[in-house]
mmCIF file of C-alpha atoms and ligand atoms in Angstrom:
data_model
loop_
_atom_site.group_PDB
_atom_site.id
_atom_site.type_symbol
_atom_site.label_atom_id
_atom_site.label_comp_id
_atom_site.label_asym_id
_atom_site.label_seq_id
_atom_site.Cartn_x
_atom_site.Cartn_y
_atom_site.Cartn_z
ATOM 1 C CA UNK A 1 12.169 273.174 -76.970
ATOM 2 C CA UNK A 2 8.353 272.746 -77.044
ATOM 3 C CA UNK A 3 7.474 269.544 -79.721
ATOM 4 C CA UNK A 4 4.234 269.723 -81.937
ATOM 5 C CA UNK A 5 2.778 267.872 -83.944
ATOM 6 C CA UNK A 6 4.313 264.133 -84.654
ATOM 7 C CA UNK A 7 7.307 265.067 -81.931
ATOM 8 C CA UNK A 8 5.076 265.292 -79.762
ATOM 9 C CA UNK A 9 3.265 262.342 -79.850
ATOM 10 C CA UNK A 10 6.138 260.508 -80.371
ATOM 11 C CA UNK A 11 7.723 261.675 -77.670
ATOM 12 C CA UNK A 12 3.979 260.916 -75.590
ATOM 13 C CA UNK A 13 3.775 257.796 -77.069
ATOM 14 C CA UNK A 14 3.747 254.854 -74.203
ATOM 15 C CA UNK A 15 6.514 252.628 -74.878
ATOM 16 C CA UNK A 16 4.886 248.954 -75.035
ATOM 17 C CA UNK A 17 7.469 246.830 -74.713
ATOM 18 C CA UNK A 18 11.710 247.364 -75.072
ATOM 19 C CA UNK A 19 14.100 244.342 -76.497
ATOM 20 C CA UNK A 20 17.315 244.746 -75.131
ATOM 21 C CA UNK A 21 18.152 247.019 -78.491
ATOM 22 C CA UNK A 22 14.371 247.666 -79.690
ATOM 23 C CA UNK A 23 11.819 249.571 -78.016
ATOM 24 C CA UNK A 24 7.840 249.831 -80.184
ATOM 25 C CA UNK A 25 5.322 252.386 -79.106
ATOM 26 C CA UNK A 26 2.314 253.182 -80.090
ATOM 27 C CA UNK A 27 1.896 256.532 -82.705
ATOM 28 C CA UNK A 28 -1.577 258.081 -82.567
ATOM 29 C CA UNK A 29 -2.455 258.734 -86.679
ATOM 30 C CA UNK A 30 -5.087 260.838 -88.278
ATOM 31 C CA UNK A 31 -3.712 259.737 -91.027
ATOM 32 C CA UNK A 32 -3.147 256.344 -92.650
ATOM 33 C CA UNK A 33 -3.082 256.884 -96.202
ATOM 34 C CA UNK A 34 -0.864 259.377 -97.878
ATOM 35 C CA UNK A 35 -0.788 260.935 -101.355
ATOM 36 C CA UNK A 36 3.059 260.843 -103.070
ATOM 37 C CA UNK A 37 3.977 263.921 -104.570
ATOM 38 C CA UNK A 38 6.632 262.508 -106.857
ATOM 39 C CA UNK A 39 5.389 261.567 -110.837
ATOM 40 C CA UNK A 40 8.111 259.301 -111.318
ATOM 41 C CA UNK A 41 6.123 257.030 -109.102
ATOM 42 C CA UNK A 42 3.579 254.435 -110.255
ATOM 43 C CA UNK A 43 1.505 254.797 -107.499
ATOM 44 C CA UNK A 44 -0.209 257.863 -106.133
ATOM 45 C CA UNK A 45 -0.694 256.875 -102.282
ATOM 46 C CA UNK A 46 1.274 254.870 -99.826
ATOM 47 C CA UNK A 47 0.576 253.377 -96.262
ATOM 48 C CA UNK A 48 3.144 252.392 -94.321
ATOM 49 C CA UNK A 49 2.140 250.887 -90.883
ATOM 50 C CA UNK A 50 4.943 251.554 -89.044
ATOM 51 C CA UNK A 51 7.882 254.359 -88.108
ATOM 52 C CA UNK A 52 11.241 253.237 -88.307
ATOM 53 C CA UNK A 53 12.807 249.698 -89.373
ATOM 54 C CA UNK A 54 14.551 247.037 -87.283
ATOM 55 C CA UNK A 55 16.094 245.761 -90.458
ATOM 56 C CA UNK A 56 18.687 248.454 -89.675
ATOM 57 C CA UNK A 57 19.891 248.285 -93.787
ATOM 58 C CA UNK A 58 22.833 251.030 -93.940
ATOM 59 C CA UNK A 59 21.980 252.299 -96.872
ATOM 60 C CA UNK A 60 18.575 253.208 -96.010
ATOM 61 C CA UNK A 61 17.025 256.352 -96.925
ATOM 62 C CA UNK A 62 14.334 256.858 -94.770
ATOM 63 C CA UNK A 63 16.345 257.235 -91.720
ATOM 64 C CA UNK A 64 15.782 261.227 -92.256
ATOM 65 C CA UNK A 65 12.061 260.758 -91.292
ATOM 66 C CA UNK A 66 12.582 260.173 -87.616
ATOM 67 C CA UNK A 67 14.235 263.788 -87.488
ATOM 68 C CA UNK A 68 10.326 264.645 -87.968
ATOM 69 C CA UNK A 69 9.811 263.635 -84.282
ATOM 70 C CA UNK A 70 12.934 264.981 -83.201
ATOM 71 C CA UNK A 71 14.457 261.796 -82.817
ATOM 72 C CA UNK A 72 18.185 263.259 -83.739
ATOM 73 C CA UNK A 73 19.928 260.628 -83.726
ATOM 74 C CA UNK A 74 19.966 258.436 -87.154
ATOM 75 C CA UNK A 75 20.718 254.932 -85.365
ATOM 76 C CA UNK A 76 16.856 255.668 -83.680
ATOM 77 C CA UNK A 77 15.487 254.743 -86.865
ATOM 78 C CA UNK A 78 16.527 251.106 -86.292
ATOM 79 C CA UNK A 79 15.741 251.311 -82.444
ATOM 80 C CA UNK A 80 12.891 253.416 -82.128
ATOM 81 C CA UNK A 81 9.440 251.562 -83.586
ATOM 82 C CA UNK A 82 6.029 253.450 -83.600
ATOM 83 C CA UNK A 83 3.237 251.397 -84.388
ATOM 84 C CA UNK A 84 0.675 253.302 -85.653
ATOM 85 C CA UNK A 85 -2.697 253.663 -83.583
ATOM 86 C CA UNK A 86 -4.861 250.891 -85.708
ATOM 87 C CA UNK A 87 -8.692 252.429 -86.275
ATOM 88 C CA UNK A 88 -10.234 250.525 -88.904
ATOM 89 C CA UNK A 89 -12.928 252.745 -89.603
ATOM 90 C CA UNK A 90 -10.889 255.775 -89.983
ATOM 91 C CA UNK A 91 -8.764 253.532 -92.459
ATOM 92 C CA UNK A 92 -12.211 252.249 -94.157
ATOM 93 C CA UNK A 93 -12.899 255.807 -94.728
ATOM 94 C CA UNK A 94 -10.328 257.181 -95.892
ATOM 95 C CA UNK A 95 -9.611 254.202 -98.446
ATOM 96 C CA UNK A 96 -13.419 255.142 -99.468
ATOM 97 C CA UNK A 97 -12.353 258.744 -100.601
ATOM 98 C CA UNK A 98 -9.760 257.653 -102.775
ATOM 99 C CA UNK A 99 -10.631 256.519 -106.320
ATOM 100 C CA UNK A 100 -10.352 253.089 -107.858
ATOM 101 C CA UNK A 101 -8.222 253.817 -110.632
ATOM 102 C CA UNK A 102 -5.387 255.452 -107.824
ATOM 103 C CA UNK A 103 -2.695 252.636 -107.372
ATOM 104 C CA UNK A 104 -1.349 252.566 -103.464
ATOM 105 C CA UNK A 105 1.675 251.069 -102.718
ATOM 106 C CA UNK A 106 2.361 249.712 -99.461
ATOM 107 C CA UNK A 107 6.037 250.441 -97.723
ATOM 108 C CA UNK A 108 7.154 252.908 -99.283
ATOM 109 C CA UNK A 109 9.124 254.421 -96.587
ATOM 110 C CA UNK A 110 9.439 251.496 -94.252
ATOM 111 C CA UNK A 111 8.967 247.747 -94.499
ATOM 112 C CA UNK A 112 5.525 246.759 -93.541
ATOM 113 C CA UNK A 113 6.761 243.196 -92.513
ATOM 114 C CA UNK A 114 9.396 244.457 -90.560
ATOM 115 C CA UNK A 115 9.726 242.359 -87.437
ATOM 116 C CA UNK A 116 7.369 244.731 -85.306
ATOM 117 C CA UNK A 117 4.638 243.407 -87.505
ATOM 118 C CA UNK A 118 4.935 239.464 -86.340
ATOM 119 C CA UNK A 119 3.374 241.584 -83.122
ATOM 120 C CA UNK A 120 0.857 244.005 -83.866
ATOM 121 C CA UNK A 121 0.284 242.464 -87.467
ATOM 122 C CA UNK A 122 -0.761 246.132 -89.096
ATOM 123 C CA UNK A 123 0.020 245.063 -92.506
ATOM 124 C CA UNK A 124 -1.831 242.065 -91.652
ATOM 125 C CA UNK A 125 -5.293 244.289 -90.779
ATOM 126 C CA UNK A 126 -5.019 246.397 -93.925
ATOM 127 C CA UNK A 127 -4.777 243.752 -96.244
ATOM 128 C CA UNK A 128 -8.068 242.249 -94.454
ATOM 129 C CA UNK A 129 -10.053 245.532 -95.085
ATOM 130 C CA UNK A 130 -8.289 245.200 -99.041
ATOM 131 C CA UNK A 131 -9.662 241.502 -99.006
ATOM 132 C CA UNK A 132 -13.107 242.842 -98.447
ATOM 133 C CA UNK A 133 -13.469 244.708 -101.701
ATOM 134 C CA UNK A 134 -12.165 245.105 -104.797
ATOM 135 C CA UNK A 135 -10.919 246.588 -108.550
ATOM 136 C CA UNK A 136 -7.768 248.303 -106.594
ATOM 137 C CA UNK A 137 -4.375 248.110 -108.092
ATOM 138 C CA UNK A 138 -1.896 247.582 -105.050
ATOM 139 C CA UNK A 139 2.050 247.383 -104.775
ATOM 140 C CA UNK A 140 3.715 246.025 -101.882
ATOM 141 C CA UNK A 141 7.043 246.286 -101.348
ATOM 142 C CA UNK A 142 9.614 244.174 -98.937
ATOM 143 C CA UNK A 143 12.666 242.606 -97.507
ATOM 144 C CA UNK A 144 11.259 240.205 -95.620
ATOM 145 C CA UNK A 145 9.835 236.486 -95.633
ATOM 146 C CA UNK A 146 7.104 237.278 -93.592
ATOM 147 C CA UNK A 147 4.318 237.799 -96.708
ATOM 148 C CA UNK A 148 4.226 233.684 -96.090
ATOM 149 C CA UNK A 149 2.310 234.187 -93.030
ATOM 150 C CA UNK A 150 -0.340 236.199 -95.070
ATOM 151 C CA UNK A 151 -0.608 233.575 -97.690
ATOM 152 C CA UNK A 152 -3.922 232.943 -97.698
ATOM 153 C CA UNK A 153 -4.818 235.978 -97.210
ATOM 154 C CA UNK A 154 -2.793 237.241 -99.941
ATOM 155 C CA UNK A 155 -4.450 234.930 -102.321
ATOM 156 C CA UNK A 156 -7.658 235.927 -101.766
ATOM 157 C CA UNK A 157 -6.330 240.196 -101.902
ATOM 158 C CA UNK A 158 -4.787 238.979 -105.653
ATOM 159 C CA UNK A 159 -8.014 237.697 -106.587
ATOM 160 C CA UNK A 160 -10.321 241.041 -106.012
ATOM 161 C CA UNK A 161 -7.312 243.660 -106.588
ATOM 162 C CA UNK A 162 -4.503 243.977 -108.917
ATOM 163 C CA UNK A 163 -1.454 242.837 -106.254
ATOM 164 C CA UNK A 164 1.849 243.231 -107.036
ATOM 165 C CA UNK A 165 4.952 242.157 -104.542
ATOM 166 C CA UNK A 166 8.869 243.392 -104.700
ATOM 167 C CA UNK A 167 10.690 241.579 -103.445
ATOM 168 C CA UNK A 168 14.134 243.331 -102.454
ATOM 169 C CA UNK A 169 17.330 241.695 -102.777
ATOM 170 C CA UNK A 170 20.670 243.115 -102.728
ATOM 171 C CA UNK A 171 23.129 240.508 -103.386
ATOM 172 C CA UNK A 172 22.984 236.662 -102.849
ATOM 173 C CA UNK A 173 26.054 236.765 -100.678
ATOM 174 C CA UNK A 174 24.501 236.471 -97.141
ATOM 175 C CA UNK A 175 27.912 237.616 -95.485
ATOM 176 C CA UNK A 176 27.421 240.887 -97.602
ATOM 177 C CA UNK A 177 23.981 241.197 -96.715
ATOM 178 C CA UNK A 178 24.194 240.470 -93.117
ATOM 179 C CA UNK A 179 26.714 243.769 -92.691
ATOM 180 C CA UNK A 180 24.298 245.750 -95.122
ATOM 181 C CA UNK A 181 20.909 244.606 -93.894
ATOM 182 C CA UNK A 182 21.863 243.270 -90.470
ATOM 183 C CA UNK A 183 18.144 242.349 -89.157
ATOM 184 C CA UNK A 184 16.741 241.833 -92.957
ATOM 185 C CA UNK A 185 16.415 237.969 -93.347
ATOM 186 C CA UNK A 186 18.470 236.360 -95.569
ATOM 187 C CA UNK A 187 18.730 236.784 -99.368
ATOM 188 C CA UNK A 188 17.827 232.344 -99.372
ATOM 189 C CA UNK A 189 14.927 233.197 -97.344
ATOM 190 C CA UNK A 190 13.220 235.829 -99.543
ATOM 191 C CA UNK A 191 13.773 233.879 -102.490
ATOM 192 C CA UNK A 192 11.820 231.158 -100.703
ATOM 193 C CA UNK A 193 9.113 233.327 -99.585
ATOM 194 C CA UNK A 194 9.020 234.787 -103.271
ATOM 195 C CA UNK A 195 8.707 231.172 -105.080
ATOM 196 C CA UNK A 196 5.834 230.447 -102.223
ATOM 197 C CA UNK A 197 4.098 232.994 -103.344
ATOM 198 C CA UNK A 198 4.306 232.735 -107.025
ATOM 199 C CA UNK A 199 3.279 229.072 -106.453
ATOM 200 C CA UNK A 200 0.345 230.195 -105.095
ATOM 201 C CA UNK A 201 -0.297 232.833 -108.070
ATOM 202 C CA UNK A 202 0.438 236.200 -106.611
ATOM 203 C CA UNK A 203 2.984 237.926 -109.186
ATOM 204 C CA UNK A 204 6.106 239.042 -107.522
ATOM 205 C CA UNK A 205 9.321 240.326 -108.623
ATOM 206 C CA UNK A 206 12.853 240.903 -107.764
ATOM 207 C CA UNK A 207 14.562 244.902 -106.722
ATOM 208 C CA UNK A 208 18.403 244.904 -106.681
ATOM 209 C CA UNK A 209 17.911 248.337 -104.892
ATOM 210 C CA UNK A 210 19.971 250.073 -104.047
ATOM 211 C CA UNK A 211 23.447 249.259 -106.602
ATOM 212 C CA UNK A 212 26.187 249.712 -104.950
ATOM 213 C CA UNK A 213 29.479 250.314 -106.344
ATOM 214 C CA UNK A 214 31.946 247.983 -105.450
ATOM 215 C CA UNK A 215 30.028 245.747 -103.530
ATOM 216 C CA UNK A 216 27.175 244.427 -105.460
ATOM 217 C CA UNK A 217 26.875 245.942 -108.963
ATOM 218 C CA UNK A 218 29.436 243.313 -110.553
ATOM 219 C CA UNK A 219 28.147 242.021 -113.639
ATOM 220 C CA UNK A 220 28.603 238.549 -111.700
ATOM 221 C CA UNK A 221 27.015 239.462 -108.978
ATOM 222 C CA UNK A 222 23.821 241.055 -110.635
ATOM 223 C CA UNK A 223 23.811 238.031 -113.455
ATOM 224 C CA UNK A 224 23.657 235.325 -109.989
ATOM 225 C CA UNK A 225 21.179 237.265 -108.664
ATOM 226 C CA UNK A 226 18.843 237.790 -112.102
ATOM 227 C CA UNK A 227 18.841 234.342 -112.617
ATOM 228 C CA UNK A 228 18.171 232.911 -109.071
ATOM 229 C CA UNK A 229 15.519 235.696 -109.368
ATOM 230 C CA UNK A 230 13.953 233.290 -112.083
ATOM 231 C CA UNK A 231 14.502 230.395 -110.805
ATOM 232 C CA UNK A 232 12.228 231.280 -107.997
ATOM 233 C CA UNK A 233 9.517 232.346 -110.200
ATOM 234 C CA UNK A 234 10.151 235.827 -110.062
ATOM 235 C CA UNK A 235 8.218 237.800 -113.351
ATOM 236 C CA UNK A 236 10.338 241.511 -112.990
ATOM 237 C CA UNK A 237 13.874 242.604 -112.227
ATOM 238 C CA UNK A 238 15.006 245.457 -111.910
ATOM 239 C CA UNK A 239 16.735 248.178 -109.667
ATOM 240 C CA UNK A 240 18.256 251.846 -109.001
ATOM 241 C CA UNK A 241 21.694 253.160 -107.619
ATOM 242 C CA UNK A 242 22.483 254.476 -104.159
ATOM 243 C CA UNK A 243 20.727 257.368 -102.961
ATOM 244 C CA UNK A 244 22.846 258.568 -100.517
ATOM 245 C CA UNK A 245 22.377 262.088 -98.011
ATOM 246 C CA UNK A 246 22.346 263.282 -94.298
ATOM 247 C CA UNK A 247 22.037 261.576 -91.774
ATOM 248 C CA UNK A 248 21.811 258.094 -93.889
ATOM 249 C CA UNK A 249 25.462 259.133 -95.362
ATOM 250 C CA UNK A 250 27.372 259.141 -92.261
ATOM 251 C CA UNK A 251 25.837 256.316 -91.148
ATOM 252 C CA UNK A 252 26.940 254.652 -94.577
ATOM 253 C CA UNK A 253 30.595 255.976 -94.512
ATOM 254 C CA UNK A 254 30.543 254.439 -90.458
ATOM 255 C CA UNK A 255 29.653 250.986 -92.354
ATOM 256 C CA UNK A 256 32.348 250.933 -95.149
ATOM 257 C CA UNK A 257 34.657 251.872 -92.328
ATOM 258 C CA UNK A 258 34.244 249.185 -90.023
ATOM 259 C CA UNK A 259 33.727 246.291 -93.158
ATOM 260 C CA UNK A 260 35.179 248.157 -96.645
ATOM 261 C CA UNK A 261 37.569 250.367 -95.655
ATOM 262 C CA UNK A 262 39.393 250.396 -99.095
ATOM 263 C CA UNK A 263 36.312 252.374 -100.645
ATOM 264 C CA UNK A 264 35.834 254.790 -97.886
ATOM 265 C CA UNK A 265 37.479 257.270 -99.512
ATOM 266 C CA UNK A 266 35.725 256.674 -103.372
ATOM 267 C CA UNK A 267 32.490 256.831 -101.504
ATOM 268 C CA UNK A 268 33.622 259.955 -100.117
ATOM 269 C CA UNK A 269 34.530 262.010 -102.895
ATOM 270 C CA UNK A 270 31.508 260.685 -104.779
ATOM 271 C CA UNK A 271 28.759 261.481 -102.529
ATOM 272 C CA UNK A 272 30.965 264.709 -101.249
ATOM 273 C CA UNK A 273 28.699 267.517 -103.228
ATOM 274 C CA UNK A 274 25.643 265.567 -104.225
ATOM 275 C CA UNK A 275 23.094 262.723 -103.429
ATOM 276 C CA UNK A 276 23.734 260.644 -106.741
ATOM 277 C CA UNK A 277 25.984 259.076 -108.420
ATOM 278 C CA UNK A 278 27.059 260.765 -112.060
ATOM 279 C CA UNK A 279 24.681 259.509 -114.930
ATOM 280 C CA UNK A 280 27.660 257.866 -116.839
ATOM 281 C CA UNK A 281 27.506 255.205 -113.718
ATOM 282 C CA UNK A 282 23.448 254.766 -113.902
ATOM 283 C CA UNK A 283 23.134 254.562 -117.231
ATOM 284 C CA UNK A 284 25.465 251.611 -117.118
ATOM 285 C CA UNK A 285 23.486 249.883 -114.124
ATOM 286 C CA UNK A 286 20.787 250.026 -116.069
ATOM 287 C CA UNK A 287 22.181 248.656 -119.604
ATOM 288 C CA UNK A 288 23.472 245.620 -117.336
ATOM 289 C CA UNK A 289 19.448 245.657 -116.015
ATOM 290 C CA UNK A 290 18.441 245.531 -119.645
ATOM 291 C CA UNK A 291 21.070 243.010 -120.862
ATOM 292 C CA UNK A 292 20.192 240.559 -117.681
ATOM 293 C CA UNK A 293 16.320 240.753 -118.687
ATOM 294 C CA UNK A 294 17.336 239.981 -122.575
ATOM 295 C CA UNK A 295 19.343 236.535 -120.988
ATOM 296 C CA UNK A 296 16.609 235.763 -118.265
ATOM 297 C CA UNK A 297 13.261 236.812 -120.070
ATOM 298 C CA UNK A 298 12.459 238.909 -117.066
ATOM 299 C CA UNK A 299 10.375 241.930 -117.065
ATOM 300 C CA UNK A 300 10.933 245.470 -116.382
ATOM 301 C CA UNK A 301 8.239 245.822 -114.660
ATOM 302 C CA UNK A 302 4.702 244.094 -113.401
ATOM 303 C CA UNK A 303 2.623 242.711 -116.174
ATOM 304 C CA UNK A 304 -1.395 243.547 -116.069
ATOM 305 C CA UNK A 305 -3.685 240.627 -115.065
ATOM 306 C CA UNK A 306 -7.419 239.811 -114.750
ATOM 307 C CA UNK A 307 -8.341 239.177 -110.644
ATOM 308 C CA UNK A 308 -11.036 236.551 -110.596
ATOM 309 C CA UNK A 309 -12.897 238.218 -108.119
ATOM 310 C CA UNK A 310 -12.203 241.831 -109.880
ATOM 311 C CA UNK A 311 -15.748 242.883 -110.134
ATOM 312 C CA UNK A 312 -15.570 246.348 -112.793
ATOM 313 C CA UNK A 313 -13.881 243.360 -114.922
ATOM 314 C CA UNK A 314 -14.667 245.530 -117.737
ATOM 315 C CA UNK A 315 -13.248 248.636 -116.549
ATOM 316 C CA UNK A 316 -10.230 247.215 -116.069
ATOM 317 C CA UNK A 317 -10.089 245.529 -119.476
ATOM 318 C CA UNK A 318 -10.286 249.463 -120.767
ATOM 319 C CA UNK A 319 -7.397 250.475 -118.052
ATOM 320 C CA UNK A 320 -5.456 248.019 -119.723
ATOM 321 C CA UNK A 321 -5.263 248.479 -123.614
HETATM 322 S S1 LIG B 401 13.989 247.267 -94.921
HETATM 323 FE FE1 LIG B 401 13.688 249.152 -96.066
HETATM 324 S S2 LIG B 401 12.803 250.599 -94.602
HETATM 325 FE FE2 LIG B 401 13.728 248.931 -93.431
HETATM 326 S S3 LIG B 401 15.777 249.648 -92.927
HETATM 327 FE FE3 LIG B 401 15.898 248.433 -94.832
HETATM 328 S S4 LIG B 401 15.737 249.936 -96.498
HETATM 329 FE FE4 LIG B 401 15.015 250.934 -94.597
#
C-alpha cells in the first residue's frame, strides 16, 4: 500500500530514541493549530504537541487517531510517540491569524505533559510564545503533575491571558487508577500539582472524565473525590460518561477482562450497538455533578477573571458582562 500524507511521514519519521516499551519520533507539521468543528466545545482551536500518549488510560478515546498514519494496531497509541517538528515562527504565525476573542485549548486529543514532554518540552515552548503576548483566553487540559515544572512560567501566561487548567481525575483509589491510567501519575500527585498551582493563582479545576459505571461513578466515590477536589483549591468540578467505540472498545473490554471480569458482560451489551450510554444513566451522573457542587460550592465551570498584564483590559470587561 503506498502511504500519503501523515502515514507517510510517520512512517519516515526517524525514530529518536526507543524505551524498552516506548519509542518518540519526530512528526514533520504544517500545522500546529487546529480549528474544532464541534459547537458543544468552548473553545474553537486546539494544539496538541504530541501524537499518541504514554499514559496508556484504557478508556481513552483518541486511540482511533493513530489509524490516520496507519498505525493499526490500537496498543501503538501508547507506544508509538511523534513529537511534532517544533518551528516557532510557523507557530508565531499562525497564532497571529487567529483572532483574540477565539479561545484555544491545549490537549485536546492528547496530554501535552505526557511524559515525552519532560524531553522535548513542546508544551513548554508554546506557552513561552503565549507568555510573550496577551488578551487570549486559553484552556489546558491534563493528567499529569508536570504543569509544576512550568510554574513560573505559568504565572506569568495567567497574568497576560485568560488561563484555565483541568485537571483530570478519575477516582482517588490509586489501585483503580493504576489499572485504568497505568503511566498517568497518581490521583495524590495531581491533587498536589493542582493546590501548587492555585497557590500560586492560576485557576484550575477538577474532570471526573470519563464516569464509569461500576467502577467510579458511586455516589461515594464521586462525593471523596468532589471534596478532596476542594480541599486542594480546586474552583470547578465536573465530568462526562464513557465514550466508548473501535478500536478504544476492545481495548476496554481486554481491561475489564483481565481486572473486572464480573462487568464484562454489562459493558458488553451496553456499548454492543452504540457509543453512549442511554440518557437515563447521564442524566443521573450529572444530577450527582450538580448535587456534589450544591455540598462543595464548586463550580460548573471556569469563572472569568481580570489578567494583570491583560492589555485590551477593557475589551475584556465587555466579553465578560
Ligand atoms: S492522558 Fe488523555 S490522551 Fe493520554 S492516554 Fe489518557 S486519556 Fe488518552
Amino acid at each position: 500500500m503506498q502511504l500519503v500524507g501523515i502515514a507517510k511521514a510517520a512512517a519516515a519519521a526517524p525514530t529518536l530514541s526507543a524505551k524498552r516499551t516506548v519509542s518518540y519520533s519526530h512528526l514533520p507539521t504544517g500545522k500546529w493549530i487546529n480549528r474544532v468543528a464541534d459547537s458543544r466545545h468552548s473553545f474553537d482551536w486546539s494544539i496538541n504537541p504530541y501524537r499518541g500518549c504514554e499514559m496508556a488510560c484504557q478508556y481513552c478515546y483518541a486511540r482511533y487517531t493513530h489509524e490516520f498514519m496507519e498505525l493499526r494496531d490500537p496498543t501503538d497509541f501508547e507506544t508509538r510517540i511523534f513529537a511534532k517538528q517544533w518551528h516557532p515562527a510557523s507557530f508565531r504565525d499562525e497564532l497571529a491569524r487567529i483572532p483574540l476573542s477565539q479561545p484555544i485549548a491545549i490537549g485536546t486529543a492528547t496530554d501535552p505533559y505526557q511524559h515525552a514532554e519532560r524531553r522535548y518540552e513542546l508544551t513548554r515552548r508554546i506557552l513561552e510564545v503565549f507568555a510573550t503576548h496577551s488578551g487570549r483566553k486559553l484552556w489546558i487540559t491534563t493528567k499529569s503533575d508536570l504543569p509544576v515544572r512550568d510554574l513560573d512560567l505559568l504565572t506569568r501566561v495567567a497574568r497576560r491571558h485568560l488561563l484555565y487548567i483541568n485537571f483530570t481525575i478519575t477516582t482517588l483509589d490509586a489501585t483503580l487508577a493504576r489499572g485504568l491510567e497505568p503511566k498517568a501519575p497518581r490521583p495524590d500527585l495531581r491533587l498536589a500539582a493542582l493546590q501548587n498551582l492555585r497557590q500560586a493563582g492560576i485557576q484550575c479545576g477538577v474532570i471526573a472524565s470519563p464516569v464509569l459505571p461500576g467502577l467510579n461513578d458511586s455516589e461515594a466515590q464521586l462525593t471523596a473525590l468532589a471534596h478532596a477536589a476542594r480541599a486542594a483549591g480546586a474552583q470547578w468540578f465536573g465530568g462526562g460518561v464513557l465514550f466508548l467505540k473501535s478500536p478504544t472498545r476492545e481495548v476496554f473490554f481486554d481491561y475489564l477482562t483481565r481486572e473486572h471480569p464480573h462487568l464484562l458482560a454489562r459493558y458488553q451489551d451496553s456499548f454492543h450497538a452504540a457509543a453512549r450510554l442511554p440518557i437515563d444513566y447521564q442524566r443521573r451522573i450529572e444530577q450527582r455533578f450538580d448535587r456534589l457542587r450544591d455540598a462543595t460550592g464548586l463550580g460548573r465551570k471556569a469563572t472569568p477573571y481580570l489578567p494583570p498584564d491583560w492589555e485590551s483590559g477593557r475589551q475584556l470587561a465587555l466579553d465578560l458582562h
